[in-house]
mmCIF file of C-alpha atoms and ligand atoms in Angstrom:
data_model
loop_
_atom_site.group_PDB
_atom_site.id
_atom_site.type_symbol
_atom_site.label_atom_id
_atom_site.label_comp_id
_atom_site.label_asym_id
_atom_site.label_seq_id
_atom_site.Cartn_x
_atom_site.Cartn_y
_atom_site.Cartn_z
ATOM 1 C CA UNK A 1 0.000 0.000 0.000
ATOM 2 C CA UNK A 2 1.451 3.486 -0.785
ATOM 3 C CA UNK A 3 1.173 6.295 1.998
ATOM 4 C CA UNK A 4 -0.388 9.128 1.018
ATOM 5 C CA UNK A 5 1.048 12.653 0.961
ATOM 6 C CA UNK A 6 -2.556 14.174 1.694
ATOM 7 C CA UNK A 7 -2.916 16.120 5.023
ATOM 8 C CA UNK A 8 -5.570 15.430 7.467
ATOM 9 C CA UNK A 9 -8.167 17.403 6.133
ATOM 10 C CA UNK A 10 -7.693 16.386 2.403
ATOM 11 C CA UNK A 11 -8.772 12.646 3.230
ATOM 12 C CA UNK A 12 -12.660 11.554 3.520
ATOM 13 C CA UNK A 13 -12.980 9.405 6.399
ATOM 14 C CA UNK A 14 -10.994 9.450 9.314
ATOM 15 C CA UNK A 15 -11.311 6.917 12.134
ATOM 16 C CA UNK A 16 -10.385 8.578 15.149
ATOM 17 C CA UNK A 17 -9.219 5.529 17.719
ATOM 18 C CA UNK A 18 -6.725 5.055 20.993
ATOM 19 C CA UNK A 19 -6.773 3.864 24.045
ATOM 20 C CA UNK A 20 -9.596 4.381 26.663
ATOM 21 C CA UNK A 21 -10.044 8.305 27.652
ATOM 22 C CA UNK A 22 -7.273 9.369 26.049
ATOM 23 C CA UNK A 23 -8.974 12.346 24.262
ATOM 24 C CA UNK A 24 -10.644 10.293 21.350
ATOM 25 C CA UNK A 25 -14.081 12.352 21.235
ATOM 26 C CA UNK A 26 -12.468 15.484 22.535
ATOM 27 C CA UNK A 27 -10.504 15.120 19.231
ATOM 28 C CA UNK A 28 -12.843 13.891 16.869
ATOM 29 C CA UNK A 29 -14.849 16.400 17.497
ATOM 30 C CA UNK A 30 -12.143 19.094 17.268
ATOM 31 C CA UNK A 31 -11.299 17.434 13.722
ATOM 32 C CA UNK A 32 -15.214 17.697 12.855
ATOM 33 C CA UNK A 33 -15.355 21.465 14.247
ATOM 34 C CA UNK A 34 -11.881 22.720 12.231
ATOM 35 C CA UNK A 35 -12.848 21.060 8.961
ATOM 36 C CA UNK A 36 -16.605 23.011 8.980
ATOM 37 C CA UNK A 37 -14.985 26.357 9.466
ATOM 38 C CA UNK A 38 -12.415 25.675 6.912
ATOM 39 C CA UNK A 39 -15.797 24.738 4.881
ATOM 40 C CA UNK A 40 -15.665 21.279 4.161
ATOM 41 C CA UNK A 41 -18.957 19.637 4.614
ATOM 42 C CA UNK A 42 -18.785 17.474 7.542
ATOM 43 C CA UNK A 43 -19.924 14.656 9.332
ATOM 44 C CA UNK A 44 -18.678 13.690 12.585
ATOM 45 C CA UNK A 45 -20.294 10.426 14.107
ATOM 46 C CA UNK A 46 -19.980 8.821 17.219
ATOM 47 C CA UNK A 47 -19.571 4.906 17.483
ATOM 48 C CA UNK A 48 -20.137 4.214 21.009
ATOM 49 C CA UNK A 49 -23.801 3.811 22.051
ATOM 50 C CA UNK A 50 -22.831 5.621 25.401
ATOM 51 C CA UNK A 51 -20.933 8.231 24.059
ATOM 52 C CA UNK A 52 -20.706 12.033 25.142
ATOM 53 C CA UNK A 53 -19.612 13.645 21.894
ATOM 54 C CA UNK A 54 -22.724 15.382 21.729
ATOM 55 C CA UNK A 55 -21.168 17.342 24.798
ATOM 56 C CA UNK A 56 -18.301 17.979 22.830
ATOM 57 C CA UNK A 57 -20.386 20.075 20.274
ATOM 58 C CA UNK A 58 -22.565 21.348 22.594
ATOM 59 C CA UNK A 59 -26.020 19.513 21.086
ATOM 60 C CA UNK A 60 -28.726 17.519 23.113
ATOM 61 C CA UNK A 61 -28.432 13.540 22.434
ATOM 62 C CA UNK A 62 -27.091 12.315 18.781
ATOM 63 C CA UNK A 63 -29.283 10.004 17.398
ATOM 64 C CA UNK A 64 -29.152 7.908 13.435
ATOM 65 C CA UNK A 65 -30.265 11.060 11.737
ATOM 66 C CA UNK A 66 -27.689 13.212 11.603
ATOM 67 C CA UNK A 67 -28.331 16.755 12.807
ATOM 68 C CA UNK A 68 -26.777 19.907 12.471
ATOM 69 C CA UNK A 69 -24.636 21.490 14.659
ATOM 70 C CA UNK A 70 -23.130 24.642 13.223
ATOM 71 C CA UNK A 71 -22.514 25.851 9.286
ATOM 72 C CA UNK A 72 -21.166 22.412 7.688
ATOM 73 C CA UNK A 73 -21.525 20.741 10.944
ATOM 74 C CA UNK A 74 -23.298 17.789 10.993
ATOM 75 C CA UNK A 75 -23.050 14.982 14.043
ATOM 76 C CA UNK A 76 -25.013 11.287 14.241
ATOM 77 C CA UNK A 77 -24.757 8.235 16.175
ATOM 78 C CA UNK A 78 -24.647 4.841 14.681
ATOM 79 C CA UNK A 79 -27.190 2.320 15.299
ATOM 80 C CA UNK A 80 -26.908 -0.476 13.486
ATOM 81 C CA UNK A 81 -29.899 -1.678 13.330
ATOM 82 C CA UNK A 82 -31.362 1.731 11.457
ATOM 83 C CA UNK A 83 -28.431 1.224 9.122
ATOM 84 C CA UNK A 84 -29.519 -2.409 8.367
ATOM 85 C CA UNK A 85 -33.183 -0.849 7.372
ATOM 86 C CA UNK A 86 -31.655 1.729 5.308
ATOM 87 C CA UNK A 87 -29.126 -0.527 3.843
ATOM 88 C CA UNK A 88 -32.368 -2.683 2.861
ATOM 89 C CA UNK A 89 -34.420 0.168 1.923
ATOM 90 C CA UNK A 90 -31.606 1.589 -0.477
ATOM 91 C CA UNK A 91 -30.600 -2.148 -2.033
ATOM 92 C CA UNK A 92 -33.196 -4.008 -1.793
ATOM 93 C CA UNK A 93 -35.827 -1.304 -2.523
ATOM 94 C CA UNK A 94 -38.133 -2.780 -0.036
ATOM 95 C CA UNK A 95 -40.960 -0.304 0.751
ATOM 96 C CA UNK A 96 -42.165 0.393 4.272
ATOM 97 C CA UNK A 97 -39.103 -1.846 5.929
ATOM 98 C CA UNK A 98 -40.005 -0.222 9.327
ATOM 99 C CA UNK A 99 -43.231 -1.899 8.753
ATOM 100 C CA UNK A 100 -41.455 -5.478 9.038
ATOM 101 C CA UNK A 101 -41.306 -5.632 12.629
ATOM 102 C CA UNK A 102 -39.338 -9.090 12.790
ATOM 103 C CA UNK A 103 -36.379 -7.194 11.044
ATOM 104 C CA UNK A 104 -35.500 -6.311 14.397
ATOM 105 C CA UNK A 105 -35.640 -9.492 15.911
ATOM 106 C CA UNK A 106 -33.912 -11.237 13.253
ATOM 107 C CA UNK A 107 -31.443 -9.069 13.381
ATOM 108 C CA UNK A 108 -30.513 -9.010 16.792
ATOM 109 C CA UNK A 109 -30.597 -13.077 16.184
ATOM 110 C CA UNK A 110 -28.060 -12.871 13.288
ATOM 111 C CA UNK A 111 -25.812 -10.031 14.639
ATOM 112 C CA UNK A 112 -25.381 -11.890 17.855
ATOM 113 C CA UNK A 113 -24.456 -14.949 15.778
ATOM 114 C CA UNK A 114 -22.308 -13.810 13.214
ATOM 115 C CA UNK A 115 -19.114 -11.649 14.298
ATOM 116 C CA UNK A 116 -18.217 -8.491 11.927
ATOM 117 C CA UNK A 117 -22.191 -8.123 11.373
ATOM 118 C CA UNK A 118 -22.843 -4.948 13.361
ATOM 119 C CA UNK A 119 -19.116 -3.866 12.026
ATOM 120 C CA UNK A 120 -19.800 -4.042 8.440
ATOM 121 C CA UNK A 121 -23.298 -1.908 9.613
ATOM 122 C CA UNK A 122 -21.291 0.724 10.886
ATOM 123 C CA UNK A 123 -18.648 0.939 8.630
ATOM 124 C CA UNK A 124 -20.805 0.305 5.577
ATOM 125 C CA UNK A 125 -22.969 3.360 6.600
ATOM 126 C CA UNK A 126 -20.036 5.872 6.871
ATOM 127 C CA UNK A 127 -18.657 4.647 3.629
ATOM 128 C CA UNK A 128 -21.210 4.910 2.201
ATOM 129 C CA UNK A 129 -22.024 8.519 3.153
ATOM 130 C CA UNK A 130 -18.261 9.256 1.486
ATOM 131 C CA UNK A 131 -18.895 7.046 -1.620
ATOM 132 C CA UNK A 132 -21.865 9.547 -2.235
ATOM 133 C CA UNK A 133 -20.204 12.357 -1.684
ATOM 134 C CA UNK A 134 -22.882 13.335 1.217
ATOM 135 C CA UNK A 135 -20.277 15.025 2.876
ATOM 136 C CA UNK A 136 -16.348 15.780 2.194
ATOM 137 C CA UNK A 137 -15.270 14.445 5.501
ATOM 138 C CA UNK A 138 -16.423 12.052 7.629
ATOM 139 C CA UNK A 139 -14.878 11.876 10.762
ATOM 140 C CA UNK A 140 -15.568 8.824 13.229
ATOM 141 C CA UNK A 141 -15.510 8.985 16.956
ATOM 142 C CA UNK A 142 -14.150 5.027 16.444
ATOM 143 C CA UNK A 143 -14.101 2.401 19.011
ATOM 144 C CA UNK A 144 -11.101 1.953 21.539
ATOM 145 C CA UNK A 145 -7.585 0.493 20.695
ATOM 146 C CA UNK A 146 -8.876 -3.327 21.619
ATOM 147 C CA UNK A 147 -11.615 -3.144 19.318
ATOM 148 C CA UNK A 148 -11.179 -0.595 16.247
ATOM 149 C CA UNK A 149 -9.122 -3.491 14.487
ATOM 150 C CA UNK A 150 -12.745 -5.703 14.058
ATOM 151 C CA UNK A 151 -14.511 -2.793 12.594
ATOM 152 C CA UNK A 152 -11.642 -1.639 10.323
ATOM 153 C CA UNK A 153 -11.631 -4.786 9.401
ATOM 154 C CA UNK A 154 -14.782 -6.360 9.218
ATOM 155 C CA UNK A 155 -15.216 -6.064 5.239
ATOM 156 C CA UNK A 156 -12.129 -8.523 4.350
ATOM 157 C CA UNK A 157 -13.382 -10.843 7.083
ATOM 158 C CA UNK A 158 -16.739 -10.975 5.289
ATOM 159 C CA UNK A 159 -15.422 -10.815 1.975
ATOM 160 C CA UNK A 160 -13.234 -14.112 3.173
ATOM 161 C CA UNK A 161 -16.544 -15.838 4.047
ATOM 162 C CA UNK A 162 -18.732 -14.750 1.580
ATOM 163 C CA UNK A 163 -17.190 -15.490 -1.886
ATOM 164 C CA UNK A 164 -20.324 -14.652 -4.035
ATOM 165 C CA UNK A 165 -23.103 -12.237 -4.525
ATOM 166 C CA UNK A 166 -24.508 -9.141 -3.357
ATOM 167 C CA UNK A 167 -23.141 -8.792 0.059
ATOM 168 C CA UNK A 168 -19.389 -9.702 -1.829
ATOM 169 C CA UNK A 169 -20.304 -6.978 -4.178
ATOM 170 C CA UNK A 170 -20.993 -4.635 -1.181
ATOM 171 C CA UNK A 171 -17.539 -5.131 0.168
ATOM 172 C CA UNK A 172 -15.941 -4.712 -2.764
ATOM 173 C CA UNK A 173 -16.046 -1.589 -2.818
ATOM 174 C CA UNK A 174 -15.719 -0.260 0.961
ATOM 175 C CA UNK A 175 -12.469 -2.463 1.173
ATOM 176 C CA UNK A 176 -11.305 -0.025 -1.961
ATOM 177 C CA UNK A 177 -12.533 3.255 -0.312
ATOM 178 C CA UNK A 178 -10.721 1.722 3.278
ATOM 179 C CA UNK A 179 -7.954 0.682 1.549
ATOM 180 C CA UNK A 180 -7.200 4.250 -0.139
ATOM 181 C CA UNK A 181 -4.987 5.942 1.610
ATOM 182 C CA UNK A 182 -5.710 9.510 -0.258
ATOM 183 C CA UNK A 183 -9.981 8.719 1.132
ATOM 184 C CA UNK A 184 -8.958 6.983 4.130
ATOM 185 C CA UNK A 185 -6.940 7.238 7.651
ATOM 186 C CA UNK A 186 -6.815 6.266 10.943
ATOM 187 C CA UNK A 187 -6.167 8.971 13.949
ATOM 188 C CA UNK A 188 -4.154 7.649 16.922
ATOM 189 C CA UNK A 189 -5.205 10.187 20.229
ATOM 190 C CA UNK A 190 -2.240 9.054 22.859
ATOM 191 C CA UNK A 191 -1.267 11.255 26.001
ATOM 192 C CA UNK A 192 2.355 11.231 26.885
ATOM 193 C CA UNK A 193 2.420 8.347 29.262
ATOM 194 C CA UNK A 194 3.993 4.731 29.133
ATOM 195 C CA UNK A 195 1.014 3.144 28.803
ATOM 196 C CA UNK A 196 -0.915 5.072 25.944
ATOM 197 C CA UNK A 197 2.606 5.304 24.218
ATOM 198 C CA UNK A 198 2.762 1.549 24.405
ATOM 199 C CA UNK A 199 -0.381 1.041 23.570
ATOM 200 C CA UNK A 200 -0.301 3.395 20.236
ATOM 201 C CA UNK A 201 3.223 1.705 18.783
ATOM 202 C CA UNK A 202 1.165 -1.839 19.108
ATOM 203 C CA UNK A 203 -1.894 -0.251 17.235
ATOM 204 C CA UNK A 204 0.047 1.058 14.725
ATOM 205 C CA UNK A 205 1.872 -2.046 14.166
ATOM 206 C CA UNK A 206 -1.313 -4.029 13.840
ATOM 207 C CA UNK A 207 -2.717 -2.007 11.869
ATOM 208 C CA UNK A 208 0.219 -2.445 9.216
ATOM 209 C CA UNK A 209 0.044 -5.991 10.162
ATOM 210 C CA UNK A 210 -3.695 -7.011 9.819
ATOM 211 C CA UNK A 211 -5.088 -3.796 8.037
ATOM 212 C CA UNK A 212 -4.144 -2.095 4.414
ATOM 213 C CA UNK A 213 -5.788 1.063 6.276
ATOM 214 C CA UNK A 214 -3.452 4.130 6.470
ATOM 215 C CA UNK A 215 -2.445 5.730 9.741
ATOM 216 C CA UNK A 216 -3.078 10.048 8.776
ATOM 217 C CA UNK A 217 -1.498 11.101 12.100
ATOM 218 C CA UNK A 218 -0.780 10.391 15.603
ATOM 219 C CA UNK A 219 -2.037 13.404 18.354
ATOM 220 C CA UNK A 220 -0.112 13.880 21.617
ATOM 221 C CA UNK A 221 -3.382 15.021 23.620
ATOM 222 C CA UNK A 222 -2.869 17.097 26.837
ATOM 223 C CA UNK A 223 1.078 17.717 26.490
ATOM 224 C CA UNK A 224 1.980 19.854 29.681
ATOM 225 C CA UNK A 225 3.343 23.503 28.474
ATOM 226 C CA UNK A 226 6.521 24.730 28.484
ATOM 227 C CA UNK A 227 6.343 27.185 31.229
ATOM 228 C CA UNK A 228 10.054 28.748 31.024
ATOM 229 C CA UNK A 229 11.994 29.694 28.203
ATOM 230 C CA UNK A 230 15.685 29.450 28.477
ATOM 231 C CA UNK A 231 16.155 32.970 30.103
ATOM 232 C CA UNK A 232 13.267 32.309 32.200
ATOM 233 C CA UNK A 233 14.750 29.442 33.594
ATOM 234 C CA UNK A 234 18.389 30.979 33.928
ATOM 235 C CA UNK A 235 16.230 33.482 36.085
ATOM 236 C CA UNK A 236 14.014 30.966 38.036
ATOM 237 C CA UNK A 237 17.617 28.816 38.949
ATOM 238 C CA UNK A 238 19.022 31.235 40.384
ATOM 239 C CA UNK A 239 15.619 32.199 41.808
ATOM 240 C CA UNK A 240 15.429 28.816 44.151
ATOM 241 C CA UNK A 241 19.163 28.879 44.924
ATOM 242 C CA UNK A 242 19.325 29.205 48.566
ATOM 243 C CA UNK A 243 20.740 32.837 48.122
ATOM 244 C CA UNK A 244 18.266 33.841 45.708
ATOM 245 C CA UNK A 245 15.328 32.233 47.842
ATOM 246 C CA UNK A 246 16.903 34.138 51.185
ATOM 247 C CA UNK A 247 16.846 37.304 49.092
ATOM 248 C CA UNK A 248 13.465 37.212 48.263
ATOM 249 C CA UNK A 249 12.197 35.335 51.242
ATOM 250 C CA UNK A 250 13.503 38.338 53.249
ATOM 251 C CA UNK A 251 11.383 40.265 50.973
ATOM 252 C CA UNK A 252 8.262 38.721 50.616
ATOM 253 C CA UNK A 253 8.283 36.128 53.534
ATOM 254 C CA UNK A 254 8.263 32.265 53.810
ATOM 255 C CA UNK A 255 5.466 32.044 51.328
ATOM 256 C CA UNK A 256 7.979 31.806 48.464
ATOM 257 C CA UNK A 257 9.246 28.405 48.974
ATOM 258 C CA UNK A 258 5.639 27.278 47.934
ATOM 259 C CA UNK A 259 5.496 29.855 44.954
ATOM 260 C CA UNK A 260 8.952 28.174 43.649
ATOM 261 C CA UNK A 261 7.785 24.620 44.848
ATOM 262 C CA UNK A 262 4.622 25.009 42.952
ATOM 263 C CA UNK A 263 6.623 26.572 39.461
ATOM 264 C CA UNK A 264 8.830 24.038 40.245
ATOM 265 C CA UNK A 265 6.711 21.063 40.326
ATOM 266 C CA UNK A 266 5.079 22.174 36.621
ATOM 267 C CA UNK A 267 8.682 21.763 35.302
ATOM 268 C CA UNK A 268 9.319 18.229 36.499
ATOM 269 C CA UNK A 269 6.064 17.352 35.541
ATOM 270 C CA UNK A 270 6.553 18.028 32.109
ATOM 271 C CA UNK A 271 9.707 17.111 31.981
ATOM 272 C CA UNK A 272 8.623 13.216 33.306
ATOM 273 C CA UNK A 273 6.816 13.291 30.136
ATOM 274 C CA UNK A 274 9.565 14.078 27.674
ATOM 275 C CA UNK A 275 10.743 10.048 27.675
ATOM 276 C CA UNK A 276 7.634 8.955 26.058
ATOM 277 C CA UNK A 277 6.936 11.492 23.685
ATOM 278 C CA UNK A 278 10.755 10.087 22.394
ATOM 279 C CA UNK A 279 10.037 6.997 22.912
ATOM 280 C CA UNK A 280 6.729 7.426 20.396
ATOM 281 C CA UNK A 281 8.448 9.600 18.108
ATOM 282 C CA UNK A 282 11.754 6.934 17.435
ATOM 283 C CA UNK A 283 8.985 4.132 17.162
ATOM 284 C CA UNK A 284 7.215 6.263 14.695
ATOM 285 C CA UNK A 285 9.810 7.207 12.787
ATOM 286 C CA UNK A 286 9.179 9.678 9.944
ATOM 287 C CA UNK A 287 6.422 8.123 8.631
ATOM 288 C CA UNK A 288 3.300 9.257 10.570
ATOM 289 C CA UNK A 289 2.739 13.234 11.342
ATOM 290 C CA UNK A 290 2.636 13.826 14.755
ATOM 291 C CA UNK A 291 0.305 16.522 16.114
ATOM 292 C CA UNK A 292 0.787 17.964 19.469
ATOM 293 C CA UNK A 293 -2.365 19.519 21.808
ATOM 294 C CA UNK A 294 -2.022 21.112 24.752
ATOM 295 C CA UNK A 295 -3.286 20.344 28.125
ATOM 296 C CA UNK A 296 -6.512 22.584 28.813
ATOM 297 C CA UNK A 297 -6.904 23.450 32.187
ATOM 298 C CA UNK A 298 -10.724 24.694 31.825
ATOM 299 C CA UNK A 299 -13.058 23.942 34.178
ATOM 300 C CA UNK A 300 -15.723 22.677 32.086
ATOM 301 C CA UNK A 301 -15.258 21.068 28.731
ATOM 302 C CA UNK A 302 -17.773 21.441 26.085
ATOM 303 C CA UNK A 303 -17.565 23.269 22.828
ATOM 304 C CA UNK A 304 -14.922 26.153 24.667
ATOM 305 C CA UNK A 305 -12.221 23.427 24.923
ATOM 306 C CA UNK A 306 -13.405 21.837 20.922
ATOM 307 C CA UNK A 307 -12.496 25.460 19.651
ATOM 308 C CA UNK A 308 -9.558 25.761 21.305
ATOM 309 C CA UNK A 309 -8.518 22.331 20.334
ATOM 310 C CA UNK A 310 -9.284 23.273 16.652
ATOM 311 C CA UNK A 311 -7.444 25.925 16.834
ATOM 312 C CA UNK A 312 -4.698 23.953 18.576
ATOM 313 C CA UNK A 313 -5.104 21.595 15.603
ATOM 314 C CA UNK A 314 -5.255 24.171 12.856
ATOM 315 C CA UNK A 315 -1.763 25.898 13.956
ATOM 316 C CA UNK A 316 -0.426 22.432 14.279
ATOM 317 C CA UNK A 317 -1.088 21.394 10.591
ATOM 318 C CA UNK A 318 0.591 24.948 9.725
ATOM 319 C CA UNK A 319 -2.097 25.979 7.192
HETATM 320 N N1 ATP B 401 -6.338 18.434 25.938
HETATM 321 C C1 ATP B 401 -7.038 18.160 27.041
HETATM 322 N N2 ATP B 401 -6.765 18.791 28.205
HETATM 323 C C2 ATP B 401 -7.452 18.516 29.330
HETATM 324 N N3 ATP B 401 -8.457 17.628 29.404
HETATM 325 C C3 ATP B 401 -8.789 16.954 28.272
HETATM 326 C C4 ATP B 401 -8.103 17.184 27.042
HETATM 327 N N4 ATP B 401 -8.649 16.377 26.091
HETATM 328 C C5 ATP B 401 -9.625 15.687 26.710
HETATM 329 N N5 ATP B 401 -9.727 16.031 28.001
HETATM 330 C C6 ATP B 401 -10.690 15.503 28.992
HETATM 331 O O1 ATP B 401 -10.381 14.156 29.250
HETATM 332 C C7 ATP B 401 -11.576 13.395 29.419
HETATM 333 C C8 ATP B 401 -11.620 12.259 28.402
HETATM 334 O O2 ATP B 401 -11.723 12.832 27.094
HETATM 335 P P1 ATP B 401 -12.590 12.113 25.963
HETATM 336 O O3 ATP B 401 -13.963 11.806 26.432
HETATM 337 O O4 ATP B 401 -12.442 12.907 24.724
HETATM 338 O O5 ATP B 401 -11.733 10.763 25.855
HETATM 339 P P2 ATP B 401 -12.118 9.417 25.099
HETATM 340 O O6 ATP B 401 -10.828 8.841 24.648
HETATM 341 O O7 ATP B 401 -13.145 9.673 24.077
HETATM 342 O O8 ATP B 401 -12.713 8.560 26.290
HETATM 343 P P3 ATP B 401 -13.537 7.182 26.164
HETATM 344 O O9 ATP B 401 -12.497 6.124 25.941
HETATM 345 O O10 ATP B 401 -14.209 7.099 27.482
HETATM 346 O O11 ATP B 401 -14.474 7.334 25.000
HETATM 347 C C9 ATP B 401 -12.735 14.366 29.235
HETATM 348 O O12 ATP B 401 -13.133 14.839 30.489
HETATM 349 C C10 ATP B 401 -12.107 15.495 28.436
HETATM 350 O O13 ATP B 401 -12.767 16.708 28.640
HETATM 351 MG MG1 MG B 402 -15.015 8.841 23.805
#
């Protein structure tokens, strides 16, 4: 598979995965809001029945229909069973489908049965949506690490079942749209921690390994900031040297040594982080952009901290 030289905005579907609370709505829906103000007709959709991405944009609960949000906004939540009925009602051009109320049941029956079933549901409806050209992105608030390998991969494991026919001819053609990397890519979210950092390196090596789905980028979510530039620090050094803490100490009394403790702390804290944003850099290499977003330190987080993260986003793809 060739890697595409297409930035994040330019592909059509982007499956926004990583481990657990890591930042994965937070940035899909950042992703969603940047692309509508840059104009791009958009569709952000959220995977998890028990999601809170419609926090995130600051709308009441998602549901199948998508609804809009703001200009070239537009945000749903899968069901798969209302993507079954409109799969049927597109294909097989049955009228009335909500009418047959055993669809339900016998779907239920054969999802449970069959692995990849509800997969191919999901990510047949969102391809879809890009094969028509609904919207120019889709963006998908994906599953977790553990299970966003089944759903990117549930049309080869049906196509490898199902040899013949209609549902072979429906795969066809989502495993060419997956398997593009200019339509197509995968968003890692990690945080700059051993875990998530281990965790992302063994995604992206599946991914190569059991997927021909691209990886578009990784994002560092909540990277502590920098709070001292190198004169700042020359200056804070001497600051909490014991002469420079008596000077001011006689000053401003013994409240200080928390002031510098406190200043002090935010350094080492970001500095314990610097080993595994190296660590996921070398085991990148140079083939995956890396996007860094800051840590927000807002009290509440709803569609304030998704505009800041676009913006966080936008200055981070440097156009
Ligand atoms: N850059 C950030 N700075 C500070 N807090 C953040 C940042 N990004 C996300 N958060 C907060 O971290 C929490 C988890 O974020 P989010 O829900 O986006 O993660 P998730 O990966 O989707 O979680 P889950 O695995 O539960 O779906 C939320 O409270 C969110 O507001
Ligand atoms: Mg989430």
């Amino acid at each position: 598979m060739s890697r595409s030289t297409l930035g994040l905005l330019e592909r059509r579907l982007l499956f926004v995965t990583g481990k657990g609370g890591v930042g994965k709505t937070s940035v899909a829906a950042a992703i969603g809001w940047l692309a509508a103000a840059r104009g791009l007709r958009t569709l952000v959709c959220e995977v998890d029945a028990k999601g809170n991405l419609a926090d995130f944009l600051g709308v009441g609960p998602l549901q199948f229909d998508p609804v809009e949000v703001r200009p070239n906004l537009a945000a749903m939540a899968m069901d798969t069973e209302a993507s079954l009925r409109e799969y049927l009602r597109l294909n097989l051009r049955v009228p009335l489908v909500a009418r047959l109320g055993p669809v339900a049941r016998t779907f239920d029956f054969v999802a449970s049965a069959a692995p990849g079933v509800k997969e191919i549901l999901t990510v047949g409806k969102l391809a879809y949506e890009v094969r028509e050209r609904n919207y120019d992105l889709v963006v998908v608030d994906a599953p977790a690490t553990g299970h966003v390998i089944g759903q990117l991969a549930s049309p080869v494991a049906i196509n490898d079942l199902v040899k013949v026919g209609l549902v072979r001819s429906q795969t066809d053609w989502m495993i060419e749209l997956l398997t593009d990397a200019d339509v197509t890519g995968v968003v890692v979210v990690t945080i700059p921690e051993e875990m998530p950092t281990t965790e992302t390196l063994e995604l992206i090596d599946r991914l190569h390994d059991e997927t021909d789905i691209d990886v578009a980028s990784v994002v560092v979510n909540r990277v502590l900031p920098e709070i001292f530039s190198r004169p700042e620090s020359v200056v804070f050094d001497r600051l909490r040297s014991a002469e420079g803490l008596a000077v001011v100490r006689s000053e401003l009394g013994p409240a200080v040594d928390e002031v510098v403790d406190g200043a002090d702390l935010a350094v080492r804290l970001r500095r314990s982080r610097v080993p595994h944003l190296t660590r996921l850099r070398e085991g990148l290499g140079d083939d995956v952009p890396l996007l860094y977003l800051p840590f927000l330190f807002h009290r509440s987080h709803g569609v304030r901290a998704t505009s800041v993260l676009a913006d966080a986003i936008s200055d981070e793809l440097g156009h």
